[in-house]
Structures are given as structure tokens and as C-alpha cells.
Amino acid sequence: MSQRIKFGNNLLFVTEPGGKTIRAGKTISATTETISVQPFYTIRLFIGNRVVSEGAVTFKLIMKIDQVSFLVLDTVTLFPGEQYTKTYDAPGLGIAIKAESESGSGINAVDVAVFGYKF
């Protein structure tokens, strides 16, 4: 993270305005790189499966250490039009989010945003 970390909420990652698309049966990295969460007390995850999606998408929040996937911290499945938000204690050094579309679901569009909170 190149910018100075401020107290309060900090936007750590957000998908591009059009979201990310996933073809049926495929898995993508919703985050372009490992998100550094080390300086933060908590993180808040916002995820959504857009109304235009053709099927369910499963999101996996993965703890990373030295750019290596370590543990799956949470798994959430969202159907078209559903959104989800949750706050977590900052898990170690970094996180990544993967999104997996169910087989035969066509094309899906998803959004992800991650905020970090520092006292």
C-alpha cells in the first residue's frame, strides 16, 4: 500500500465500476493482488452478486502469508441480486478473495470492496 494509512476507515480494495465477470464453472481472483491488512484492527468485507448474473457465486476469503494461500477464513454463497457484508478482526498479514461460479450458470458479475479500520 503506497498511500499513508489514516486513522478510521481506509478503502483497501474495490473492483472496477463494471465489476468482475465469471463464466460458468470458473474461479477467478476477485482481488488483483494480496491486500495488506497488517496495519488494521478490523476489516469490513462487502461482496455482491449482481442482478444480471445467471447463477450463484461462492466467495472465499483467504488468509495469505508471504503471498502464499494459508487458510480459508470464510466462505459465502450469493445468488443473483444478493449482497453480503461482515466485519472481521484483521487476519494476519494479508487476504485475497476468490470467486467461483457454479457449473451451468452462464455469466455472472460480482463486486467486492474491502475497508480496513485503524484506531
N, CA, C and O atoms as a Tinker XYZ file with bonds, in Angstrom:
   476  protein
     1  N      0.855000   -1.167000    0.000000    73     2
     2  CA     0.000000    0.000000    0.000000    64     1     3
     3  C      0.903000    1.232000    0.000000    63     2     4     5
     4  O      1.702000    1.415000    0.918000    81     3
     5  N      0.783000    2.058000   -1.004000    73     3     6
     6  CA     1.692000    3.175000   -1.160000    64     5     7
     7  C      1.244000    4.437000   -0.440000    63     6     8     9
     8  O      2.078000    5.277000   -0.100000    81     7
     9  N     -0.059000    4.591000   -0.200000    73     7    10
    10  CA    -0.512000    5.814000    0.448000    64     9    11
    11  C     -0.401000    5.700000    1.959000    63    10    12    13
    12  O     -0.354000    4.600000    2.508000    81    11
    13  N     -0.360000    6.848000    2.626000    73    11    14
    14  CA    -0.249000    6.887000    4.075000    64    13    15
    15  C     -1.544000    6.376000    4.703000    63    14    16    17
    16  O     -2.639000    6.762000    4.293000    81    15
    17  N     -1.406000    5.512000    5.693000    73    15    18
    18  CA    -2.575000    4.936000    6.354000    64    17    19
    19  C     -3.081000    5.918000    7.398000    63    18    20    21
    20  O     -2.334000    6.378000    8.261000    81    19
    21  N     -4.398000    6.234000    7.296000    73    19    22
    22  CA    -5.023000    7.179000    8.200000    64    21    23
    23  C     -5.779000    6.423000    9.279000    63    22    24    25
    24  O     -6.062000    5.233000    9.145000    81    23
    25  N     -6.102000    7.140000   10.354000    73    23    26
    26  CA    -6.977000    6.582000   11.373000    64    25    27
    27  C     -8.380000    6.498000   10.801000    63    26    28    29
    28  O     -8.715000    7.230000    9.870000    81    27
    29  N     -9.204000    5.614000   11.347000    73    27    30
    30  CA   -10.558000    5.447000   10.843000    64    29    31
    31  C    -10.592000    4.462000    9.697000    63    30    32    33
    32  O     -9.739000    3.579000    9.608000    81    31
    33  N    -11.572000    4.604000    8.818000    73    31    34
    34  CA   -11.766000    3.684000    7.696000    64    33    35
    35  C    -10.858000    4.022000    6.521000    63    34    36    37
    36  O    -10.691000    5.188000    6.161000    81    35
    37  N    -10.279000    2.992000    5.936000    73    35    38
    38  CA    -9.418000    3.120000    4.758000    64    37    39
    39  C     -9.899000    2.129000    3.705000    63    38    40    41
    40  O    -10.040000    0.939000    3.990000    81    39
    41  N    -10.152000    2.612000    2.489000    73    39    42
    42  CA   -10.516000    1.722000    1.401000    64    41    43
    43  C     -9.262000    0.972000    0.959000    63    42    44    45
    44  O     -8.288000    1.587000    0.525000    81    43
    45  N     -9.286000   -0.356000    1.068000    73    43    46
    46  CA    -8.130000   -1.167000    0.717000    64    45    47
    47  C     -8.234000   -1.745000   -0.688000    63    46    48    49
    48  O     -7.227000   -1.926000   -1.374000    81    47
    49  N     -9.470000   -2.035000   -1.109000    73    47    50
    50  CA    -9.668000   -2.615000   -2.441000    64    49    51
    51  C    -11.115000   -2.418000   -2.866000    63    50    52    53
    52  O    -12.028000   -2.502000   -2.045000    81    51
    53  N    -11.320000   -2.156000   -4.150000    73    51    54
    54  CA   -12.663000   -2.141000   -4.738000    64    53    55
    55  C    -12.536000   -2.596000   -6.191000    63    54    56    57
    56  O    -11.590000   -2.219000   -6.883000    81    55
    57  N    -13.490000   -3.405000   -6.650000    73    55    58
    58  CA   -13.472000   -3.834000   -8.049000    64    57    59
    59  C    -13.763000   -2.634000   -8.947000    63    58    60    61
    60  O    -14.323000   -1.633000   -8.500000    81    59
    61  N    -13.380000   -2.746000  -10.200000    73    59    62
    62  CA   -13.633000   -1.680000  -11.165000    64    61    63
    63  C    -15.135000   -1.444000  -11.283000    63    62    64    65
    64  O    -15.913000   -2.325000  -10.915000    81    63
    65  N    -15.572000   -0.291000  -11.783000    73    63    66
    66  CA   -17.006000    0.047000  -11.825000    64    65    67
    67  C    -17.897000   -0.999000  -12.496000    63    66    68    69
    68  O    -19.048000   -1.150000  -12.085000    81    67
    69  N    -17.434000   -1.709000  -13.479000    73    67    70
    70  CA   -18.246000   -2.734000  -14.135000    64    69    71
    71  C    -18.268000   -4.056000  -13.396000    63    70    72    73
    72  O    -18.951000   -4.988000  -13.821000    81    71
    73  N    -17.531000   -4.157000  -12.297000    73    71    74
    74  CA   -17.437000   -5.405000  -11.549000    64    73    75
    75  C    -16.533000   -6.400000  -12.260000    63    74    76    77
    76  O    -15.890000   -6.067000  -13.255000    81    75
    77  N    -16.488000   -7.609000  -11.749000    73    75    78
    78  CA   -15.719000   -8.694000  -12.364000    64    77    79
    79  C    -16.708000   -9.707000  -12.917000    63    78    80    81
    80  O    -17.739000   -9.974000  -12.299000    81    79
    81  N    -16.399000  -10.270000  -14.074000    73    79    82
    82  CA   -17.279000  -11.284000  -14.655000    64    81    83
    83  C    -16.645000  -12.660000  -14.502000    63    82    84    85
    84  O    -15.425000  -12.821000  -14.541000    81    83
    85  N    -17.530000  -13.654000  -14.324000    73    83    86
    86  CA   -17.088000  -15.035000  -14.150000    64    85    87
    87  C    -17.948000  -15.920000  -15.042000    63    86    88    89
    88  O    -19.176000  -15.844000  -15.006000    81    87
    89  N    -17.306000  -16.748000  -15.830000    73    87    90
    90  CA   -18.033000  -17.713000  -16.666000    64    89    91
    91  C    -18.385000  -18.952000  -15.840000    63    90    92    93
    92  O    -17.753000  -19.230000  -14.820000    81    91
    93  N    -19.383000  -19.678000  -16.285000    73    91    94
    94  CA   -19.868000  -20.869000  -15.579000    64    93    95
    95  C    -18.741000  -21.842000  -15.259000    63    94    96    97
    96  O    -17.925000  -22.166000  -16.122000    81    95
    97  N    -18.701000  -22.303000  -14.017000    73    95    98
    98  CA   -17.731000  -23.301000  -13.592000    64    97    99
    99  C    -16.314000  -22.811000  -13.420000    63    98   100   101
   100  O    -15.417000  -23.620000  -13.183000    81    99
   101  N    -16.078000  -21.516000  -13.529000    73    99   102
   102  CA   -14.730000  -20.959000  -13.416000    64   101   103
   103  C    -14.511000  -20.309000  -12.050000    63   102   104   105
   104  O    -15.463000  -19.941000  -11.361000    81   103
   105  N    -13.246000  -20.176000  -11.677000    73   103   106
   106  CA   -12.847000  -19.484000  -10.450000    64   105   107
   107  C    -11.930000  -18.343000  -10.842000    63   106   108   109
   108  O    -11.027000  -18.518000  -11.659000    81   107
   109  N    -12.162000  -17.164000  -10.255000    73   107   110
   110  CA   -11.299000  -16.010000  -10.515000    64   109   111
   111  C    -10.799000  -15.451000   -9.188000    63   110   112   113
   112  O    -11.368000  -15.714000   -8.128000    81   111
   113  N     -9.741000  -14.685000   -9.270000    73   111   114
   114  CA    -9.283000  -13.918000   -8.116000    64   113   115
   115  C    -10.021000  -12.585000   -8.167000    63   114   116   117
   116  O     -9.804000  -11.786000   -9.078000    81   115
   117  N    -10.893000  -12.347000   -7.189000    73   115   118
   118  CA   -11.659000  -11.099000   -7.167000    64   117   119
   119  C    -10.763000   -9.920000   -6.822000    63   118   120   121
   120  O    -11.042000   -8.787000   -7.215000    81   119
   121  N     -9.692000  -10.182000   -6.091000    73   119   122
   122  CA    -8.718000   -9.146000   -5.764000    64   121   123
   123  C     -7.528000   -9.326000   -6.693000    63   122   124   125
   124  O     -7.079000  -10.449000   -6.917000    81   123
   125  N     -7.022000   -8.240000   -7.229000    73   123   126
   126  CA    -5.936000   -8.326000   -8.199000    64   125   127
   127  C     -4.614000   -8.750000   -7.568000    63   126   128   129
   128  O     -3.738000   -9.277000   -8.253000    81   127
   129  N     -4.470000   -8.526000   -6.283000    73   127   130
   130  CA    -3.249000   -8.888000   -5.565000    64   129   131
   131  C     -3.609000   -9.109000   -4.109000    63   130   132   133
   132  O     -4.752000   -8.896000   -3.704000    81   131
   133  N     -2.627000   -9.539000   -3.318000    73   131   134
   134  CA    -2.861000   -9.704000   -1.888000    64   133   135
   135  C     -3.098000   -8.334000   -1.262000    63   134   136   137
   136  O     -2.354000   -7.387000   -1.516000    81   135
   137  N     -4.138000   -8.242000   -0.443000    73   135   138
   138  CA    -4.466000   -6.991000    0.240000    64   137   139
   139  C     -3.774000   -7.006000    1.599000    63   138   140   141
   140  O     -4.015000   -7.903000    2.407000    81   139
   141  N     -2.924000   -6.029000    1.854000    73   139   142
   142  CA    -2.228000   -5.942000    3.139000    64   141   143
   143  C     -3.196000   -5.469000    4.223000    63   142   144   145
   144  O     -3.780000   -4.391000    4.113000    81   143
   145  N     -3.362000   -6.283000    5.271000    73   143   146
   146  CA    -4.250000   -5.920000    6.372000    64   145   147
   147  C     -3.497000   -5.763000    7.689000    63   146   148   149
   148  O     -4.110000   -5.528000    8.730000    81   147
   149  N     -2.199000   -5.889000    7.650000    73   147   150
   150  CA    -1.370000   -5.850000    8.854000    64   149   151
   151  C     -1.567000   -4.596000    9.706000    63   150   152   153
   152  O     -1.617000   -4.725000   10.929000    81   151
   153  N     -1.682000   -3.391000    9.142000    73   151   154
   154  CA    -1.786000   -2.199000    9.989000    64   153   155
   155  C     -3.166000   -1.969000   10.609000    63   154   156   157
   156  O     -3.346000   -0.999000   11.346000    81   155
   157  N     -4.141000   -2.834000   10.330000    73   155   158
   158  CA    -5.518000   -2.555000   10.718000    64   157   159
   159  C     -5.994000   -3.438000   11.858000    63   158   160   161
   160  O     -5.521000   -4.560000   12.041000    81   159
   161  N     -6.940000   -2.907000   12.618000    73   159   162
   162  CA    -7.544000   -3.630000   13.724000    64   161   163
   163  C     -8.656000   -4.551000   13.212000    63   162   164   165
   164  O     -8.733000   -5.715000   13.607000    81   163
   165  N     -9.504000   -4.035000   12.344000    73   163   166
   166  CA   -10.577000   -4.826000   11.735000    64   165   167
   167  C    -10.627000   -4.536000   10.240000    63   166   168   169
   168  O    -10.114000   -3.524000    9.763000    81   167
   169  N    -11.261000   -5.458000    9.517000    73   167   170
   170  CA   -11.556000   -5.221000    8.106000    64   169   171
   171  C    -13.048000   -5.456000    7.905000    63   170   172   173
   172  O    -13.661000   -6.256000    8.611000    81   171
   173  N    -13.622000   -4.755000    6.939000    73   171   174
   174  CA   -15.022000   -4.974000    6.574000    64   173   175
   175  C    -15.055000   -5.381000    5.113000    63   174   176   177
   176  O    -14.498000   -4.710000    4.245000    81   175
   177  N    -15.724000   -6.505000    4.866000    73   175   178
   178  CA   -15.846000   -7.054000    3.529000    64   177   179
   179  C    -17.255000   -6.782000    3.009000    63   178   180   181
   180  O    -18.242000   -7.061000    3.691000    81   179
   181  N    -17.339000   -6.238000    1.805000    73   179   182
   182  CA   -18.606000   -6.056000    1.091000    64   181   183
   183  C    -18.502000   -6.866000   -0.187000    63   182   184   185
   184  O    -17.557000   -6.688000   -0.955000    81   183
   185  N    -19.461000   -7.759000   -0.430000    73   183   186
   186  CA   -19.475000   -8.515000   -1.678000    64   185   187
   187  C    -20.901000   -8.545000   -2.227000    63   186   188   189
   188  O    -21.874000   -8.473000   -1.477000    81   187
   189  N    -21.001000   -8.651000   -3.537000    73   187   190
   190  CA   -22.321000   -8.705000   -4.152000    64   189   191
   191  C    -22.299000   -9.494000   -5.439000    63   190   192   193
   192  O    -21.306000   -9.505000   -6.167000    81   191
   193  N    -23.402000  -10.148000   -5.706000    73   191   194
   194  CA   -23.621000  -10.850000   -6.971000    64   193   195
   195  C    -24.708000  -10.046000   -7.680000    63   194   196   197
   196  O    -25.844000   -9.997000   -7.210000    81   195
   197  N    -24.377000   -9.425000   -8.787000    73   195   198
   198  CA   -25.300000   -8.504000   -9.457000    64   197   199
   199  C    -26.579000   -9.184000   -9.943000    63   198   200   201
   200  O    -26.603000  -10.388000  -10.201000    81   199
   201  N    -27.625000   -8.396000  -10.060000    73   199   202
   202  CA   -28.934000   -8.871000  -10.510000    64   201   203
   203  C    -28.846000   -9.515000  -11.887000    63   202   204   205
   204  O    -29.594000  -10.450000  -12.173000    81   203
   205  N    -27.960000   -9.044000  -12.735000    73   203   206
   206  CA   -27.836000   -9.564000  -14.101000    64   205   207
   207  C    -27.139000  -10.925000  -14.163000    63   206   208   209
   208  O    -27.085000  -11.544000  -15.225000    81   207
   209  N    -26.611000  -11.387000  -13.044000    73   207   210
   210  CA   -25.933000  -12.689000  -13.017000    64   209   211
   211  C    -26.911000  -13.815000  -13.317000    63   210   212   213
   212  O    -28.117000  -13.692000  -13.104000    81   211
   213  N    -26.360000  -14.912000  -13.817000    73   211   214
   214  CA   -27.188000  -16.038000  -14.218000    64   213   215
   215  C    -27.147000  -17.202000  -13.234000    63   214   216   217
   216  O    -27.764000  -18.237000  -13.487000    81   215
   217  N    -26.433000  -17.057000  -12.116000    73   215   218
   218  CA   -26.367000  -18.146000  -11.140000    64   217   219
   219  C    -25.642000  -17.730000   -9.876000    63   218   220   221
   220  O    -25.207000  -16.588000   -9.728000    81   219
   221  N    -25.524000  -18.686000   -8.970000    73   219   222
   222  CA   -24.873000  -18.442000   -7.681000    64   221   223
   223  C    -23.358000  -18.346000   -7.830000    63   222   224   225
   224  O    -22.767000  -18.962000   -8.717000    81   223
   225  N    -22.740000  -17.561000   -6.945000    73   223   226
   226  CA   -21.289000  -17.417000   -6.898000    64   225   227
   227  C    -20.845000  -17.631000   -5.456000    63   226   228   229
   228  O    -21.447000  -17.088000   -4.530000    81   227
   229  N    -19.796000  -18.422000   -5.268000    73   227   230
   230  CA   -19.237000  -18.661000   -3.943000    64   229   231
   231  C    -17.953000  -17.859000   -3.800000    63   230   232   233
   232  O    -17.053000  -17.952000   -4.634000    81   231
   233  N    -17.881000  -17.071000   -2.735000    73   231   234
   234  CA   -16.712000  -16.249000   -2.433000    64   233   235
   235  C    -15.927000  -16.893000   -1.303000    63   234   236   237
   236  O    -16.509000  -17.396000   -0.342000    81   235
   237  N    -14.600000  -16.876000   -1.418000    73   235   238
   238  CA   -13.738000  -17.409000   -0.363000    64   237   239
   239  C    -12.773000  -16.318000    0.081000    63   238   240   241
   240  O    -12.047000  -15.751000   -0.735000    81   239
   241  N    -12.771000  -16.028000    1.378000    73   239   242
   242  CA   -11.833000  -15.086000    1.987000    64   241   243
   243  C    -10.639000  -15.901000    2.462000    63   242   244   245
   244  O    -10.777000  -16.770000    3.322000    81   243
   245  N     -9.468000  -15.619000    1.901000    73   243   246
   246  CA    -8.286000  -16.444000    2.133000    64   245   247
   247  C     -7.196000  -15.624000    2.817000    63   246   248   249
   248  O     -6.832000  -14.543000    2.354000    81   247
   249  N     -6.684000  -16.152000    3.922000    73   247   250
   250  CA    -5.554000  -15.521000    4.611000    64   249   251
   251  C     -4.277000  -15.862000    3.845000    63   250   252   253
   252  O     -4.077000  -17.009000    3.444000    81   251
   253  N     -3.419000  -14.868000    3.644000    73   251   254
   254  CA    -2.174000  -15.085000    2.906000    64   253   255
   255  C     -0.994000  -14.676000    3.776000    63   254   256   257
   256  O     -1.041000  -13.675000    4.492000    81   255
   257  N      0.045000  -15.462000    3.697000    73   255   258
   258  CA     1.298000  -15.151000    4.374000    64   257   259
   259  C      2.398000  -15.252000    3.334000    63   258   260   261
   260  O      2.573000  -16.296000    2.707000    81   259
   261  N      3.140000  -14.169000    3.150000    73   259   262
   262  CA     4.208000  -14.111000    2.145000    64   261   263
   263  C      3.716000  -14.539000    0.763000    63   262   264   265
   264  O      4.366000  -15.330000    0.080000    81   263
   265  N      2.550000  -14.003000    0.357000    73   263   266
   266  CA     1.941000  -14.247000   -0.948000    64   265   267
   267  C      1.480000  -15.690000   -1.154000    63   266   268   269
   268  O      1.129000  -16.058000   -2.275000    81   267
   269  N      1.470000  -16.512000   -0.111000    73   267   270
   270  CA     1.057000  -17.902000   -0.221000    64   269   271
   271  C     -0.274000  -18.080000    0.502000    63   270   272   273
   272  O     -0.422000  -17.629000    1.638000    81   271
   273  N     -1.252000  -18.736000   -0.144000    73   271   274
   274  CA    -2.543000  -19.005000    0.476000    64   273   275
   275  C     -2.325000  -19.902000    1.693000    63   274   276   277
   276  O     -1.615000  -20.905000    1.623000    81   275
   277  N     -2.946000  -19.522000    2.806000    73   275   278
   278  CA    -2.695000  -20.223000    4.055000    64   277   279
   279  C     -3.947000  -20.913000    4.581000    63   278   280   281
   280  O     -3.938000  -22.126000    4.788000    81   279
   281  N     -5.023000  -20.161000    4.800000    73   279   282
   282  CA    -6.263000  -20.707000    5.332000    64   281   283
   283  C     -7.465000  -20.031000    4.694000    63   282   284   285
   284  O     -7.411000  -18.843000    4.377000    81   283
   285  N     -8.540000  -20.770000    4.505000    73   283   286
   286  CA    -9.804000  -20.166000    4.081000    64   285   287
   287  C    -10.510000  -19.716000    5.362000    63   286   288   289
   288  O    -10.875000  -20.538000    6.202000    81   287
   289  N    -10.696000  -18.408000    5.498000    73   287   290
   290  CA   -11.288000  -17.849000    6.708000    64   289   291
   291  C    -12.805000  -17.869000    6.689000    63   290   292   293
   292  O    -13.436000  -18.006000    7.737000    81   291
   293  N    -13.394000  -17.737000    5.517000    73   291   294
   294  CA   -14.845000  -17.703000    5.408000    64   293   295
   295  C    -15.244000  -18.039000    3.975000    63   294   296   297
   296  O    -14.506000  -17.763000    3.029000    81   295
   297  N    -16.417000  -18.635000    3.834000    73   295   298
   298  CA   -16.985000  -18.954000    2.532000    64   297   299
   299  C    -18.433000  -18.481000    2.521000    63   298   300   301
   300  O    -19.196000  -18.782000    3.439000    81   299
   301  N    -18.811000  -17.734000    1.472000    73   299   302
   302  CA   -20.166000  -17.195000    1.348000    64   301   303
   303  C    -20.669000  -17.449000   -0.065000    63   302   304   305
   304  O    -19.958000  -17.183000   -1.035000    81   303
   305  N    -21.894000  -17.965000   -0.190000    73   303   306
   306  CA   -22.515000  -18.167000   -1.494000    64   305   307
   307  C    -23.652000  -17.169000   -1.655000    63   306   308   309
   308  O    -24.537000  -17.073000   -0.804000    81   307
   309  N    -23.617000  -16.428000   -2.761000    73   307   310
   310  CA   -24.645000  -15.430000   -3.051000    64   309   311
   311  C    -25.339000  -15.751000   -4.369000    63   310   312   313
   312  O    -24.694000  -16.112000   -5.353000    81   311
   313  N    -26.656000  -15.615000   -4.374000    73   311   314
   314  CA   -27.452000  -15.790000   -5.573000    64   313   315
   315  C    -27.624000  -14.435000   -6.254000    63   314   316   317
   316  O    -27.375000  -13.410000   -5.619000    81   315
   317  N    -28.041000  -14.387000   -7.521000    73   315   318
   318  CA   -28.191000  -13.108000   -8.222000    64   317   319
   319  C    -29.020000  -12.098000   -7.414000    63   318   320   321
   320  O    -30.101000  -12.414000   -6.918000    81   319
   321  N    -28.487000  -10.887000   -7.298000    73   319   322
   322  CA   -29.156000   -9.811000   -6.579000    64   321   323
   323  C    -28.827000   -9.745000   -5.099000    63   322   324   325
   324  O    -29.228000   -8.792000   -4.432000    81   323
   325  N    -28.111000  -10.728000   -4.562000    73   323   326
   326  CA   -27.789000  -10.732000   -3.132000    64   325   327
   327  C    -26.489000  -10.005000   -2.852000    63   326   328   329
   328  O    -25.576000   -9.973000   -3.677000    81   327
   329  N    -26.430000   -9.412000   -1.645000    73   327   330
   330  CA   -25.230000   -8.728000   -1.168000    64   329   331
   331  C    -24.926000   -9.210000    0.242000    63   330   332   333
   332  O    -25.802000   -9.735000    0.930000    81   331
   333  N    -23.670000   -9.027000    0.673000    73   331   334
   334  CA   -23.243000   -9.515000    1.976000    64   333   335
   335  C    -22.183000   -8.576000    2.520000    63   334   336   337
   336  O    -21.336000   -8.085000    1.773000    81   335
   337  N    -22.228000   -8.324000    3.825000    73   335   338
   338  CA   -21.176000   -7.552000    4.470000    64   337   339
   339  C    -20.894000   -8.158000    5.833000    63   338   340   341
   340  O    -21.803000   -8.623000    6.521000    81   339
   341  N    -19.633000   -8.148000    6.210000    73   339   342
   342  CA   -19.235000   -8.689000    7.515000    64   341   343
   343  C    -17.927000   -8.031000    7.942000    63   342   344   345
   344  O    -17.076000   -7.692000    7.119000    81   343
   345  N    -17.797000   -7.861000    9.260000    73   343   346
   346  CA   -16.571000   -7.323000    9.839000    64   345   347
   347  C    -15.781000   -8.462000   10.476000    63   346   348   349
   348  O    -16.344000   -9.323000   11.152000    81   347
   349  N    -14.477000   -8.453000   10.252000    73   347   350
   350  CA   -13.571000   -9.474000   10.786000    64   349   351
   351  C    -12.443000   -8.780000   11.531000    63   350   352   353
   352  O    -12.056000   -7.666000   11.177000    81   351
   353  N    -11.906000   -9.438000   12.570000    73   351   354
   354  CA   -10.635000   -8.988000   13.120000    64   353   355
   355  C     -9.615000   -9.176000   12.003000    63   354   356   357
   356  O     -9.670000  -10.166000   11.273000    81   355
   357  N     -8.690000   -8.237000   11.867000    73   355   358
   358  CA    -7.712000   -8.329000   10.778000    64   357   359
   359  C     -6.944000   -9.649000   10.883000    63   358   360   361
   360  O     -6.272000   -9.895000   11.884000    81   359
   361  N     -7.041000  -10.496000    9.857000    73   359   362
   362  CA    -6.445000  -11.829000    9.917000    64   361   363
   363  C     -5.003000  -11.865000    9.434000    63   362   364   365
   364  O     -4.764000  -12.096000    8.249000    81   363
   365  N     -4.057000  -11.649000   10.300000    73   363   366
   366  CA    -2.650000  -11.783000    9.931000    64   365   367
   367  C     -2.128000  -10.664000    9.063000    63   366   368   369
   368  O     -2.368000   -9.490000    9.344000    81   367
   369  N     -1.408000  -11.022000    8.000000    73   367   370
   370  CA    -0.704000  -10.049000    7.175000    64   369   371
   371  C     -1.461000   -9.628000    5.920000    63   370   372   373
   372  O     -1.399000   -8.465000    5.522000    81   371
   373  N     -2.165000  -10.551000    5.301000    73   371   374
   374  CA    -2.830000  -10.224000    4.051000    64   373   375
   375  C     -4.003000  -11.135000    3.776000    63   374   376   377
   376  O     -4.131000  -12.204000    4.373000    81   375
   377  N     -4.870000  -10.696000    2.852000    73   375   378
   378  CA    -6.006000  -11.506000    2.433000    64   377   379
   379  C     -6.151000  -11.444000    0.920000    63   378   380   381
   380  O     -5.636000  -10.542000    0.259000    81   379
   381  N     -6.858000  -12.421000    0.400000    73   379   382
   382  CA    -7.254000  -12.440000   -1.008000    64   381   383
   383  C     -8.680000  -12.972000   -1.047000    63   382   384   385
   384  O     -9.117000  -13.659000   -0.124000    81   383
   385  N     -9.395000  -12.658000   -2.102000    73   383   386
   386  CA   -10.768000  -13.127000   -2.247000    64   385   387
   387  C    -10.897000  -13.794000   -3.600000    63   386   388   389
   388  O    -10.583000  -13.202000   -4.632000    81   387
   389  N    -11.364000  -15.037000   -3.584000    73   387   390
   390  CA   -11.617000  -15.776000   -4.820000    64   389   391
   391  C    -13.121000  -15.911000   -4.991000    63   390   392   393
   392  O    -13.860000  -15.996000   -4.010000    81   391
   393  N    -13.575000  -15.929000   -6.246000    73   391   394
   394  CA   -14.991000  -16.097000   -6.556000    64   393   395
   395  C    -15.125000  -17.258000   -7.534000    63   394   396   397
   396  O    -14.413000  -17.335000   -8.536000    81   395
   397  N    -16.056000  -18.162000   -7.220000    73   395   398
   398  CA   -16.252000  -19.361000   -8.034000    64   397   399
   399  C    -17.715000  -19.456000   -8.465000    63   398   400   401
   400  O    -18.621000  -19.437000   -7.632000    81   399
   401  N    -17.929000  -19.558000   -9.765000    73   399   402
   402  CA   -19.266000  -19.656000  -10.326000    64   401   403
   403  C    -19.667000  -21.122000  -10.418000    63   402   404   405
   404  O    -18.838000  -21.980000  -10.720000    81   403
   405  N    -20.939000  -21.406000  -10.157000    73   403   406
   406  CA   -21.382000  -22.796000  -10.257000    64   405   407
   407  C    -21.467000  -23.227000  -11.720000    63   406   408   409
   408  O    -21.668000  -22.398000  -12.608000    81   407
   409  N    -21.314000  -24.510000  -11.959000    73   407   410
   410  CA   -21.375000  -25.049000  -13.322000    64   409   411
   411  C    -22.746000  -24.809000  -13.931000    63   410   412   413
   412  O    -23.763000  -24.928000  -13.248000    81   411
   413  N    -22.775000  -24.472000  -15.208000    73   411   414
   414  CA   -24.027000  -24.275000  -15.928000    64   413   415
   415  C    -24.756000  -22.991000  -15.607000    63   414   416   417
   416  O    -25.929000  -22.843000  -15.949000    81   415
   417  N    -24.075000  -22.049000  -14.948000    73   415   418
   418  CA   -24.759000  -20.821000  -14.528000    64   417   419
   419  C    -24.625000  -19.668000  -15.514000    63   418   420   421
   420  O    -25.164000  -18.592000  -15.255000    81   419
   421  N    -23.940000  -19.845000  -16.619000    73   419   422
   422  CA   -23.776000  -18.748000  -17.571000    64   421   423
   423  C    -22.716000  -17.765000  -17.105000    63   422   424   425
   424  O    -21.697000  -18.159000  -16.538000    81   423
   425  N    -22.963000  -16.478000  -17.348000    73   423   426
   426  CA   -22.012000  -15.433000  -16.975000    64   425   427
   427  C    -22.545000  -14.687000  -15.752000    63   426   428   429
   428  O    -23.726000  -14.347000  -15.686000    81   427
   429  N    -21.666000  -14.439000  -14.791000    73   427   430
   430  CA   -22.025000  -13.748000  -13.559000    64   429   431
   431  C    -21.157000  -12.511000  -13.385000    63   430   432   433
   432  O    -20.010000  -12.476000  -13.830000    81   431
   433  N    -21.713000  -11.504000  -12.736000    73   431   434
   434  CA   -20.983000  -10.266000  -12.457000    64   433   435
   435  C    -20.991000  -10.036000  -10.953000    63   434   436   437
   436  O    -22.042000  -10.088000  -10.314000    81   435
   437  N    -19.803000   -9.779000  -10.389000    73   435   438
   438  CA   -19.676000   -9.615000   -8.944000    64   437   439
   439  C    -18.926000   -8.331000   -8.599000    63   438   440   441
   440  O    -18.159000   -7.798000   -9.402000    81   439
   441  N    -19.170000   -7.855000   -7.388000    73   439   442
   442  CA   -18.478000   -6.680000   -6.859000    64   441   443
   443  C    -17.883000   -7.017000   -5.500000    63   442   444   445
   444  O    -18.467000   -7.773000   -4.724000    81   443
   445  N    -16.700000   -6.441000   -5.219000    73   443   446
   446  CA   -16.030000   -6.653000   -3.945000    64   445   447
   447  C    -15.422000   -5.335000   -3.489000    63   446   448   449
   448  O    -14.836000   -4.601000   -4.284000    81   447
   449  N    -15.569000   -5.041000   -2.192000    73   447   450
   450  CA   -14.892000   -3.900000   -1.586000    64   449   451
   451  C    -14.401000   -4.331000   -0.207000    63   450   452   453
   452  O    -15.086000   -5.068000    0.503000    81   451
   453  N    -13.200000   -3.863000    0.167000    73   451   454
   454  CA   -12.634000   -4.180000    1.468000    64   453   455
   455  C    -12.159000   -2.876000    2.096000    63   454   456   457
   456  O    -11.437000   -2.095000    1.476000    81   455
   457  N    -12.580000   -2.657000    3.343000    73   455   458
   458  CA   -12.148000   -1.497000    4.120000    64   457   459
   459  C    -11.357000   -1.982000    5.329000    63   458   460   461
   460  O    -11.655000   -3.037000    5.888000    81   459
   461  N    -10.357000   -1.217000    5.726000    73   459   462
   462  CA    -9.606000   -1.502000    6.955000    64   461   463
   463  C     -9.853000   -0.386000    7.946000    63   462   464   465
   464  O     -9.926000    0.783000    7.567000    81   463
   465  N     -9.983000   -0.745000    9.231000    73   463   466
   466  CA   -10.197000    0.248000   10.275000    64   465   467
   467  C     -9.005000    0.271000   11.202000    63   466   468   469
   468  O     -8.545000   -0.765000   11.683000    81   467
   469  N     -8.504000    1.496000   11.449000    73   467   470
   470  CA    -7.375000    1.689000   12.354000    64   469   471
   471  C     -7.744000    2.736000   13.378000    63   470   472   473
   472  O     -8.305000    3.776000   13.035000    81   471
   473  N     -7.426000    2.461000   14.669000    73   471   474
   474  CA    -7.717000    3.430000   15.738000    64   473   475
   475  C     -6.856000    4.649000   15.607000    63   474   476
   476  O     -6.962000    5.570000   16.417000    81   475
